[in-house]
PDB file of C-alpha atoms in Angstrom:
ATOM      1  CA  UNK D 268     190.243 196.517-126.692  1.00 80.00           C
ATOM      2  CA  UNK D 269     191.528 194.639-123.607  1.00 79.00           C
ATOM      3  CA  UNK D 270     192.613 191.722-124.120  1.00 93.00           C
ATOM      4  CA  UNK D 271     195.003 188.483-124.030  1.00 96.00           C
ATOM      5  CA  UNK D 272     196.283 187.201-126.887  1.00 97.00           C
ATOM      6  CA  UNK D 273     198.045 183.811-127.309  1.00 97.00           C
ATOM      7  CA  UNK D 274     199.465 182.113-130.742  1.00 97.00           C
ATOM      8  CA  UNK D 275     198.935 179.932-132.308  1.00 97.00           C
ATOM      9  CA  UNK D 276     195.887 179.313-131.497  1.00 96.00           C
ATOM     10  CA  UNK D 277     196.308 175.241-132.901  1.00 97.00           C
ATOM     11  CA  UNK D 278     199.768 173.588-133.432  1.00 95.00           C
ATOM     12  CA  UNK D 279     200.113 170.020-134.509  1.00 96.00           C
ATOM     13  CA  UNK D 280     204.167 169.003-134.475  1.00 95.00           C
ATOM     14  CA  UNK D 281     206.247 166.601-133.612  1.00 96.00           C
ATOM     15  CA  UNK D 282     208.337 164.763-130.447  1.00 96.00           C
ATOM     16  CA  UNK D 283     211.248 166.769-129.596  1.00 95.00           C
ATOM     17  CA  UNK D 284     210.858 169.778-131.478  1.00 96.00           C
ATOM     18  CA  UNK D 285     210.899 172.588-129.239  1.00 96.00           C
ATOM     19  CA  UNK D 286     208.177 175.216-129.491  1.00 96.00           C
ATOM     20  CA  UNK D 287     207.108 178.153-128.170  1.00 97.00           C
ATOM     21  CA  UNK D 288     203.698 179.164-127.442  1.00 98.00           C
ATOM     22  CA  UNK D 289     202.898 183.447-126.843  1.00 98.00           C
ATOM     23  CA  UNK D 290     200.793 185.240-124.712  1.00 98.00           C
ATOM     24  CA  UNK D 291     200.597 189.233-124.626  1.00 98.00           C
ATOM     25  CA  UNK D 292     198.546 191.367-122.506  1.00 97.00           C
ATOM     26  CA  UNK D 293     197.163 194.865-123.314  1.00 95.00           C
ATOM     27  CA  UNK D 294     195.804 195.668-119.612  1.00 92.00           C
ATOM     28  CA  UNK D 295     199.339 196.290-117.616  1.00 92.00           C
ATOM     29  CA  UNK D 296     198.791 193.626-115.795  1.00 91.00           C
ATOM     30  CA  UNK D 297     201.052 192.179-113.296  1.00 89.00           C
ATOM     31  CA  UNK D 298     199.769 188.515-112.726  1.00 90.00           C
ATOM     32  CA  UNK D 299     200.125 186.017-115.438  1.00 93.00           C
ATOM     33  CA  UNK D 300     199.739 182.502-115.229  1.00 94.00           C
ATOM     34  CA  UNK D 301     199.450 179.518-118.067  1.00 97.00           C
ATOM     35  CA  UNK D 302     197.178 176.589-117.512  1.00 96.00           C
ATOM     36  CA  UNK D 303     196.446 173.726-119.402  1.00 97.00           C
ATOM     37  CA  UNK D 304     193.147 171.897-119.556  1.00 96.00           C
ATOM     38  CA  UNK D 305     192.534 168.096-120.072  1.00 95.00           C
ATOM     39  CA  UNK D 306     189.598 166.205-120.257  1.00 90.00           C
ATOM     40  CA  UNK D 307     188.391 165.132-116.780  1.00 88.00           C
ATOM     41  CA  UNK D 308     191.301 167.152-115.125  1.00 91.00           C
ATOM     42  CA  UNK D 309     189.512 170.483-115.001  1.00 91.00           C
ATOM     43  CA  UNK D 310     192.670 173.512-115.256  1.00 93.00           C
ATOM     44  CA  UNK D 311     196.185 173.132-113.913  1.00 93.00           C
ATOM     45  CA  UNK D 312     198.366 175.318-113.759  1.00 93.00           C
ATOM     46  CA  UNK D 313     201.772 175.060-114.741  1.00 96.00           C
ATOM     47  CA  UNK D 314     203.906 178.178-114.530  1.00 95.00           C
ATOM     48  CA  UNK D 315     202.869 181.449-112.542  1.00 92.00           C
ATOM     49  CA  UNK D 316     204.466 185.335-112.966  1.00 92.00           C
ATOM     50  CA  UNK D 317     204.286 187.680-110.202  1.00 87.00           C
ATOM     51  CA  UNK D 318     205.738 190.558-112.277  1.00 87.00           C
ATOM     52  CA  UNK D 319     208.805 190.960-114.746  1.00 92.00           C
ATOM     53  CA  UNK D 320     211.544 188.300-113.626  1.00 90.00           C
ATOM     54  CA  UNK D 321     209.313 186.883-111.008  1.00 89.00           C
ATOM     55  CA  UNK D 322     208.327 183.520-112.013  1.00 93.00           C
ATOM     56  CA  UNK D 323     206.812 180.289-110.136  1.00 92.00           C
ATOM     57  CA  UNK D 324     206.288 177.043-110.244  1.00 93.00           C
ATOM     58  CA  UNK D 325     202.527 175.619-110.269  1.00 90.00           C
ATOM     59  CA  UNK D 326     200.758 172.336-110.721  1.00 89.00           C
ATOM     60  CA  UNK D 327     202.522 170.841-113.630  1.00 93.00           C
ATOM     61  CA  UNK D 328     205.986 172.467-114.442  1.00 95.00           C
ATOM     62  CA  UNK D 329     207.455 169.379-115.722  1.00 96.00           C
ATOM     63  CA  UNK D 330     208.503 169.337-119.012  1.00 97.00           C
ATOM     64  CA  UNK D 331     207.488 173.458-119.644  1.00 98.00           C
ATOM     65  CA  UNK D 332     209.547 176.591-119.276  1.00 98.00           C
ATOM     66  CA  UNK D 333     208.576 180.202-118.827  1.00 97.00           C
ATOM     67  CA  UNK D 334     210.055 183.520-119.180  1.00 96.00           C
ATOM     68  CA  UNK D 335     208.670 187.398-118.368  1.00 96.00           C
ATOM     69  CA  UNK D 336     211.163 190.091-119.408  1.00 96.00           C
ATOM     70  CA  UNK D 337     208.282 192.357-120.407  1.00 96.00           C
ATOM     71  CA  UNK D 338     205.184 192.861-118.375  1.00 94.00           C
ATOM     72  CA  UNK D 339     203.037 192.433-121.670  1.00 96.00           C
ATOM     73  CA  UNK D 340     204.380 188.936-122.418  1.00 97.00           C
ATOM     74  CA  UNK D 341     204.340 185.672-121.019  1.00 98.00           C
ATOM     75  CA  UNK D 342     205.910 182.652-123.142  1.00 98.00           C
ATOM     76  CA  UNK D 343     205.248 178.952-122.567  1.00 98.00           C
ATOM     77  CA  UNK D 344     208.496 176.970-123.896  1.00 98.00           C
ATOM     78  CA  UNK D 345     208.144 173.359-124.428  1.00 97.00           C
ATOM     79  CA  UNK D 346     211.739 172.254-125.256  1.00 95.00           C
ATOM     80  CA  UNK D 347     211.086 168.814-126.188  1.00 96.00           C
ATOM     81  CA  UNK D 348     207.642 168.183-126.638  1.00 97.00           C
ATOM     82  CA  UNK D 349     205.841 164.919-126.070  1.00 97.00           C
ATOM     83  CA  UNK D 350     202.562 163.063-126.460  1.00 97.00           C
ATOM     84  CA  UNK D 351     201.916 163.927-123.040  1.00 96.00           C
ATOM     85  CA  UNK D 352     201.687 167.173-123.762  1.00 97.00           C
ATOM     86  CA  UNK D 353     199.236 167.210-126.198  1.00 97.00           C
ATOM     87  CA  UNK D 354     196.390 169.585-124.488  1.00 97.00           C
ATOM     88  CA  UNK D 355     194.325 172.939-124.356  1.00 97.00           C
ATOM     89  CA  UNK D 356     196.399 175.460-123.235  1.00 98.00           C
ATOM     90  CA  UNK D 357     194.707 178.888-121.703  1.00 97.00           C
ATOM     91  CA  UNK D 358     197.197 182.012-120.622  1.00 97.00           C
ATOM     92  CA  UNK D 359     195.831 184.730-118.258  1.00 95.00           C
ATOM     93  CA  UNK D 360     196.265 187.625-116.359  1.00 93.00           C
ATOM     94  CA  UNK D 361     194.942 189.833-113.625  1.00 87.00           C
ATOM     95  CA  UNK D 362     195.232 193.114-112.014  1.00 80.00           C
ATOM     96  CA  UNK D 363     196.519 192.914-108.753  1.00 71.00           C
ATOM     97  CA  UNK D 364     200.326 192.475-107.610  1.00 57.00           C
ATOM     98  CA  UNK D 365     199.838 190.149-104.804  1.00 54.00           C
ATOM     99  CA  UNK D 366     198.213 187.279-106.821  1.00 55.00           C
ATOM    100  CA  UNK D 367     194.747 186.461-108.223  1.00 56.00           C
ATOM    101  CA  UNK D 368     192.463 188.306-105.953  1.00 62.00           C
ATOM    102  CA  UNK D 369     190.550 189.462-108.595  1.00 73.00           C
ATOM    103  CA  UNK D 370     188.783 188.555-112.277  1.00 82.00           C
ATOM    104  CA  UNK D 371     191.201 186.265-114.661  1.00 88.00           C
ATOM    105  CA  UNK D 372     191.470 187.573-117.814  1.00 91.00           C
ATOM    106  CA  UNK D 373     191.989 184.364-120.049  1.00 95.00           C
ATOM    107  CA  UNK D 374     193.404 183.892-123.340  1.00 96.00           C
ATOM    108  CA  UNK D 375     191.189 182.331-126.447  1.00 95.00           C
ATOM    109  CA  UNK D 376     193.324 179.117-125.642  1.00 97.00           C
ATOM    110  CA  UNK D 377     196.350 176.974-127.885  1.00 97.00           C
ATOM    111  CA  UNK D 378     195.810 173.853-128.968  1.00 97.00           C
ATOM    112  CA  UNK D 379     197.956 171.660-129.036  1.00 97.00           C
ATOM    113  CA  UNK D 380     198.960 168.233-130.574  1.00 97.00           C
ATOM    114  CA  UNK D 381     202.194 166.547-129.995  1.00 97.00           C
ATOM    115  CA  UNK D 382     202.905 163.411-132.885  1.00 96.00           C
TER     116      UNK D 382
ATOM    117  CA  UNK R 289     195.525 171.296-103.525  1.00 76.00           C
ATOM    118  CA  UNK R 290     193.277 170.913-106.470  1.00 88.00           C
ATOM    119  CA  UNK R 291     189.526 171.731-104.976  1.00 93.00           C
ATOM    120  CA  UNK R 292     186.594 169.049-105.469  1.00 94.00           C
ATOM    121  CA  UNK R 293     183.692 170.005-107.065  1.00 96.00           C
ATOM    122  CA  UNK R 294     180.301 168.308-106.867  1.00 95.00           C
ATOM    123  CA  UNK R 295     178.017 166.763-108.715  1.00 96.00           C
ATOM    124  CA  UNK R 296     180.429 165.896-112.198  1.00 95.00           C
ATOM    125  CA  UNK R 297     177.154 166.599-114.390  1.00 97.00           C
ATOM    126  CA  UNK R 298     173.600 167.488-113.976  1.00 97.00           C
ATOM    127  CA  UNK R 299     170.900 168.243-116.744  1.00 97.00           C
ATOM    128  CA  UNK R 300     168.182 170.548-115.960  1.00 95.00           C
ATOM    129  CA  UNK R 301     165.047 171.510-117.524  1.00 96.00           C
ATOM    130  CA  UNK R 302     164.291 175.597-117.970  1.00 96.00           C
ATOM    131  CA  UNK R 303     163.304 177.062-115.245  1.00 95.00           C
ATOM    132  CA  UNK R 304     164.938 174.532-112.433  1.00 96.00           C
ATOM    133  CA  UNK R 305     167.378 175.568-110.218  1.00 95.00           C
ATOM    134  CA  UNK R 306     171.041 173.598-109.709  1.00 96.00           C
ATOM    135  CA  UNK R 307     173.936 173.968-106.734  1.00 97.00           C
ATOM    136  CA  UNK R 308     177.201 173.297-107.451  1.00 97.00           C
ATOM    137  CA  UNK R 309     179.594 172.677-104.793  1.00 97.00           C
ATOM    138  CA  UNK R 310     183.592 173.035-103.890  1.00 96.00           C
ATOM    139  CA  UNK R 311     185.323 172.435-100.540  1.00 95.00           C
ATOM    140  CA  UNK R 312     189.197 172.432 -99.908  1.00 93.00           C
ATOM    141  CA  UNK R 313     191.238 170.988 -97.530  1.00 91.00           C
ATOM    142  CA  UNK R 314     193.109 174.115 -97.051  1.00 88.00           C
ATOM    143  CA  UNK R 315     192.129 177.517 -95.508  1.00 87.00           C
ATOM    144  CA  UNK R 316     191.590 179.346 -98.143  1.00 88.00           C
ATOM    145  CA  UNK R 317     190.768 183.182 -98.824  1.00 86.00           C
ATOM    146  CA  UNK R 318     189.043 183.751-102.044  1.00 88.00           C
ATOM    147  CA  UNK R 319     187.123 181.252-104.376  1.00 92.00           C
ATOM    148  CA  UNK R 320     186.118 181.931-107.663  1.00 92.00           C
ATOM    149  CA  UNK R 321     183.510 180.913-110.184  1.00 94.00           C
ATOM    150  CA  UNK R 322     183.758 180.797-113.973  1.00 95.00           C
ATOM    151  CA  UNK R 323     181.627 179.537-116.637  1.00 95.00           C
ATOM    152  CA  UNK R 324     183.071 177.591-119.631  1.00 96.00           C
ATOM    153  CA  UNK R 325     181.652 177.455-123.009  1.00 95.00           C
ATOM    154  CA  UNK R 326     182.685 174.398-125.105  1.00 90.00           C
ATOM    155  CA  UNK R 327     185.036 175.845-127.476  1.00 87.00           C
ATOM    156  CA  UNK R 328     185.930 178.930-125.735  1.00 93.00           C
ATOM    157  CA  UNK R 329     187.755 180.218-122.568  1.00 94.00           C
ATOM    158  CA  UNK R 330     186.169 180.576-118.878  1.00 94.00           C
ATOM    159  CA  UNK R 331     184.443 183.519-118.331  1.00 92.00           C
ATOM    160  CA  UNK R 332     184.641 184.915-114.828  1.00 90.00           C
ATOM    161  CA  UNK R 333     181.123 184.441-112.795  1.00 91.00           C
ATOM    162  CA  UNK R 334     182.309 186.184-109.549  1.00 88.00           C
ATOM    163  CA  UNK R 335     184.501 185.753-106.837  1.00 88.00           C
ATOM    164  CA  UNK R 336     184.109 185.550-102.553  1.00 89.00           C
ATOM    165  CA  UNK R 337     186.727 187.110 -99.949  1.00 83.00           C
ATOM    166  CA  UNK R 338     187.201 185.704 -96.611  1.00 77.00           C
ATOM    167  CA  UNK R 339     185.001 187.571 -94.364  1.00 72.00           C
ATOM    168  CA  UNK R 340     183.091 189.061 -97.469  1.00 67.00           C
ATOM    169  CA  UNK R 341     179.478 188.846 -98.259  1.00 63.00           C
ATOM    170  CA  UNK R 342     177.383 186.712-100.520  1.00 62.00           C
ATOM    171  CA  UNK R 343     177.648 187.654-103.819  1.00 64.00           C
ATOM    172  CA  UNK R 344     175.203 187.456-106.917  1.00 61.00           C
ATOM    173  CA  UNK R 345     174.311 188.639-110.267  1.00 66.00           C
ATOM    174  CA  UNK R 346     170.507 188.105-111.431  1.00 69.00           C
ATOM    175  CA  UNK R 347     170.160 184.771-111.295  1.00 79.00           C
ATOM    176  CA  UNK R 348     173.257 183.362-110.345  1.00 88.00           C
ATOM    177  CA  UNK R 349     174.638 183.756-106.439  1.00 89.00           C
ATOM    178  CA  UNK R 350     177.447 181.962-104.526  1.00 91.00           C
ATOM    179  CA  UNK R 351     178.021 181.731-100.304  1.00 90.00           C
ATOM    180  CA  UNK R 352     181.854 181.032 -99.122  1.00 91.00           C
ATOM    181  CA  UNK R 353     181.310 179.227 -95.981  1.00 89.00           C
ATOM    182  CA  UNK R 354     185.283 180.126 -94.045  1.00 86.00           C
ATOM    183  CA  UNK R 355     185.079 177.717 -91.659  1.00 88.00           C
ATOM    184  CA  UNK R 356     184.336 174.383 -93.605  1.00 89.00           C
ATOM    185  CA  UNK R 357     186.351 175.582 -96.377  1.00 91.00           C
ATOM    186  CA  UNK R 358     183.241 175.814 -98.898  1.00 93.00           C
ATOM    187  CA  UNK R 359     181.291 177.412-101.813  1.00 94.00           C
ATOM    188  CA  UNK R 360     178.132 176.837-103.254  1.00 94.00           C
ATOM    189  CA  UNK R 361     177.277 178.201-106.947  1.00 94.00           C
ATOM    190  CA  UNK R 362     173.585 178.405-106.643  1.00 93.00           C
ATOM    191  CA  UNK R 363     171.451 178.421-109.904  1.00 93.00           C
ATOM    192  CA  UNK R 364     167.960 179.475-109.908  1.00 91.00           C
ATOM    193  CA  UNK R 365     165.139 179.641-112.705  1.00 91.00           C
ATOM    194  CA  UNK R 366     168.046 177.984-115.264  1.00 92.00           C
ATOM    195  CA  UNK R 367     167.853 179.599-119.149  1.00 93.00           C
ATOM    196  CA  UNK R 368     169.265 177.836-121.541  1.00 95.00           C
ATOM    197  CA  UNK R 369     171.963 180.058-121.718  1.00 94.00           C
ATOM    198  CA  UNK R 370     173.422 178.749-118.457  1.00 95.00           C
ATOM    199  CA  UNK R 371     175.125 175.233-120.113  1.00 96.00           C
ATOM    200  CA  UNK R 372     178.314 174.955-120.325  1.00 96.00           C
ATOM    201  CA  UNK R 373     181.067 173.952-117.730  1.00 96.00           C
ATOM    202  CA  UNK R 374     181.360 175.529-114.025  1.00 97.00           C
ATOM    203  CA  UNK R 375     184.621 175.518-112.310  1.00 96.00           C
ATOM    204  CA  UNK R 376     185.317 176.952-108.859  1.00 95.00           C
ATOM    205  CA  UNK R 377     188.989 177.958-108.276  1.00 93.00           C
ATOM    206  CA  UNK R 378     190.593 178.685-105.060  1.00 91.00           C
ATOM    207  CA  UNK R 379     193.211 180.916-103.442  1.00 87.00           C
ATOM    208  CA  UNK R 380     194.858 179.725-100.478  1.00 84.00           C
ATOM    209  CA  UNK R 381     195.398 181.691 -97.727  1.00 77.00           C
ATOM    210  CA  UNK R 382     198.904 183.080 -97.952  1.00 73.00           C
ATOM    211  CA  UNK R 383     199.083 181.609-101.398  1.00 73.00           C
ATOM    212  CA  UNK R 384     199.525 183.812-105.084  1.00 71.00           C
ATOM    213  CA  UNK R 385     198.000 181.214-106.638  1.00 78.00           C
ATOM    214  CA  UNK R 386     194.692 180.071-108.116  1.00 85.00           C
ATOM    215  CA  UNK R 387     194.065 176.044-107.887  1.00 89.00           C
ATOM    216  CA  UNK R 388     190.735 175.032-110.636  1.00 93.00           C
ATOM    217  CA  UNK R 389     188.423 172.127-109.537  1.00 94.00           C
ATOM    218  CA  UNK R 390     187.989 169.441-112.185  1.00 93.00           C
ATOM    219  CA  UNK R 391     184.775 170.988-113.355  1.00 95.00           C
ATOM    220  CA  UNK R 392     180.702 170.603-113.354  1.00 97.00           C
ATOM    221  CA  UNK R 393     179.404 170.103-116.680  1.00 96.00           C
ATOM    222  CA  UNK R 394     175.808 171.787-116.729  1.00 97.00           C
ATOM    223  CA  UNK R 395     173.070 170.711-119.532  1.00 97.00           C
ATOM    224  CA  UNK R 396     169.799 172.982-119.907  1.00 96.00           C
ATOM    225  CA  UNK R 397     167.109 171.260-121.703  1.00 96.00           C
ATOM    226  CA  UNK R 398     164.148 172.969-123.159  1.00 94.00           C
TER     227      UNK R 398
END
């Protein structure tokens, strides 16, 4: 089954303790892109992947970190978490090489809380 | 960059129809439409190219107007089915990116 798959699905921790949060693709895709959703705030993006070691910026880097050294996955890294980033968190993907032109495939989402 | 989507809310009864709105201040060359259940991830709707046509499925049809940087999500004969939240996103011209608009939340009443 296609899909995108992200774990854990709910996290509550702690200020300052790093986590990571995964995201795997079964689809080959070559777009992936994490987003987190707050109330009122609709989707923002944070971090953006192109294709293995292509990686960008988005809405809200700060305080997030990304890597893609396989097409299939797509971590979010939050060294030192904080309050701030207590949220919904959605990965996706999509088919085509130049960018989004085309259905997102989202994750089931993360949730997370930050103490 | 984010787009702005109009109304915030509406509440329908069955069978009334709804457009939703989103404009950008940038030239843009796709917009998108997904559908939110509460609880679960967006659910792509469809999407309109630059220079493309209107597109639809049963019910539910959207128009990209290029020049004022627009879409309409038009809604006709709601089912109850149809709640839930509606977000446009939009992809600059140029751009590899996908920018979401802060959301309509939809309510179908019996």
């Amino acid at each position: 089954e296609a899909q995108v798959t992200q774990n854990p699905r709910y996290l509550i921790t702690v200020t300052g303790k790093k986590l990571t949060v995964t995201c795997s693709q079964n689809m080959n895709h070559e777009y992936m892109s994490w987003y987190r959703q707050d109330p009122g705030l609709g989707l923002r993006q944070i971090y953006y992947s192109m294709n293995v070691e292509v990686t960008d910026k988005g809405d809200v880097p700060e305080g997030y970190k990304v890597s893609r050294k396989e097409k299939r996955n797509f971590p979010l890294i939050l060294e030192s978490p904080s309050p701030n980033q207590t949220s919904l968190y959605f990965c996706a993907s999509n088919p085509f090489p130049a960018g989004p032109t085309g259905e997102l495939f989202f994750g089931e989402g993360s949730r997370l809380t930050v103490l | 960059q984010q787009p702005v989507q109009s109304p915030q809310a509406v509440i329908l009864r069955e069978g009334e129809d709804a457009v939703i709105n989103c404009s950008s201040s940038k030239a843009l060359y796709s917009v998108h439409w997904y559908r939110q259940k509460h609880g679960e991830a967006p659910v792509f709707l469809m999407i309109l190219l630059k220079g493309g046509e209107q597109k639809g499925h049963e019910k539910i049809s959207a128009s990209f107007n290029e020049k004022k940087q627009q879409s309409s999500l038009y809604l006709t004969a709601s089912q109850l089915s149809y709640s839930g939240t509606y977000f446009c996103g939009t992809e600059q011209t140029g751009a590899n990116n996908l920018f979401f608009g802060t959301g309509t939340r939809l309510t179908v009443i019996p």
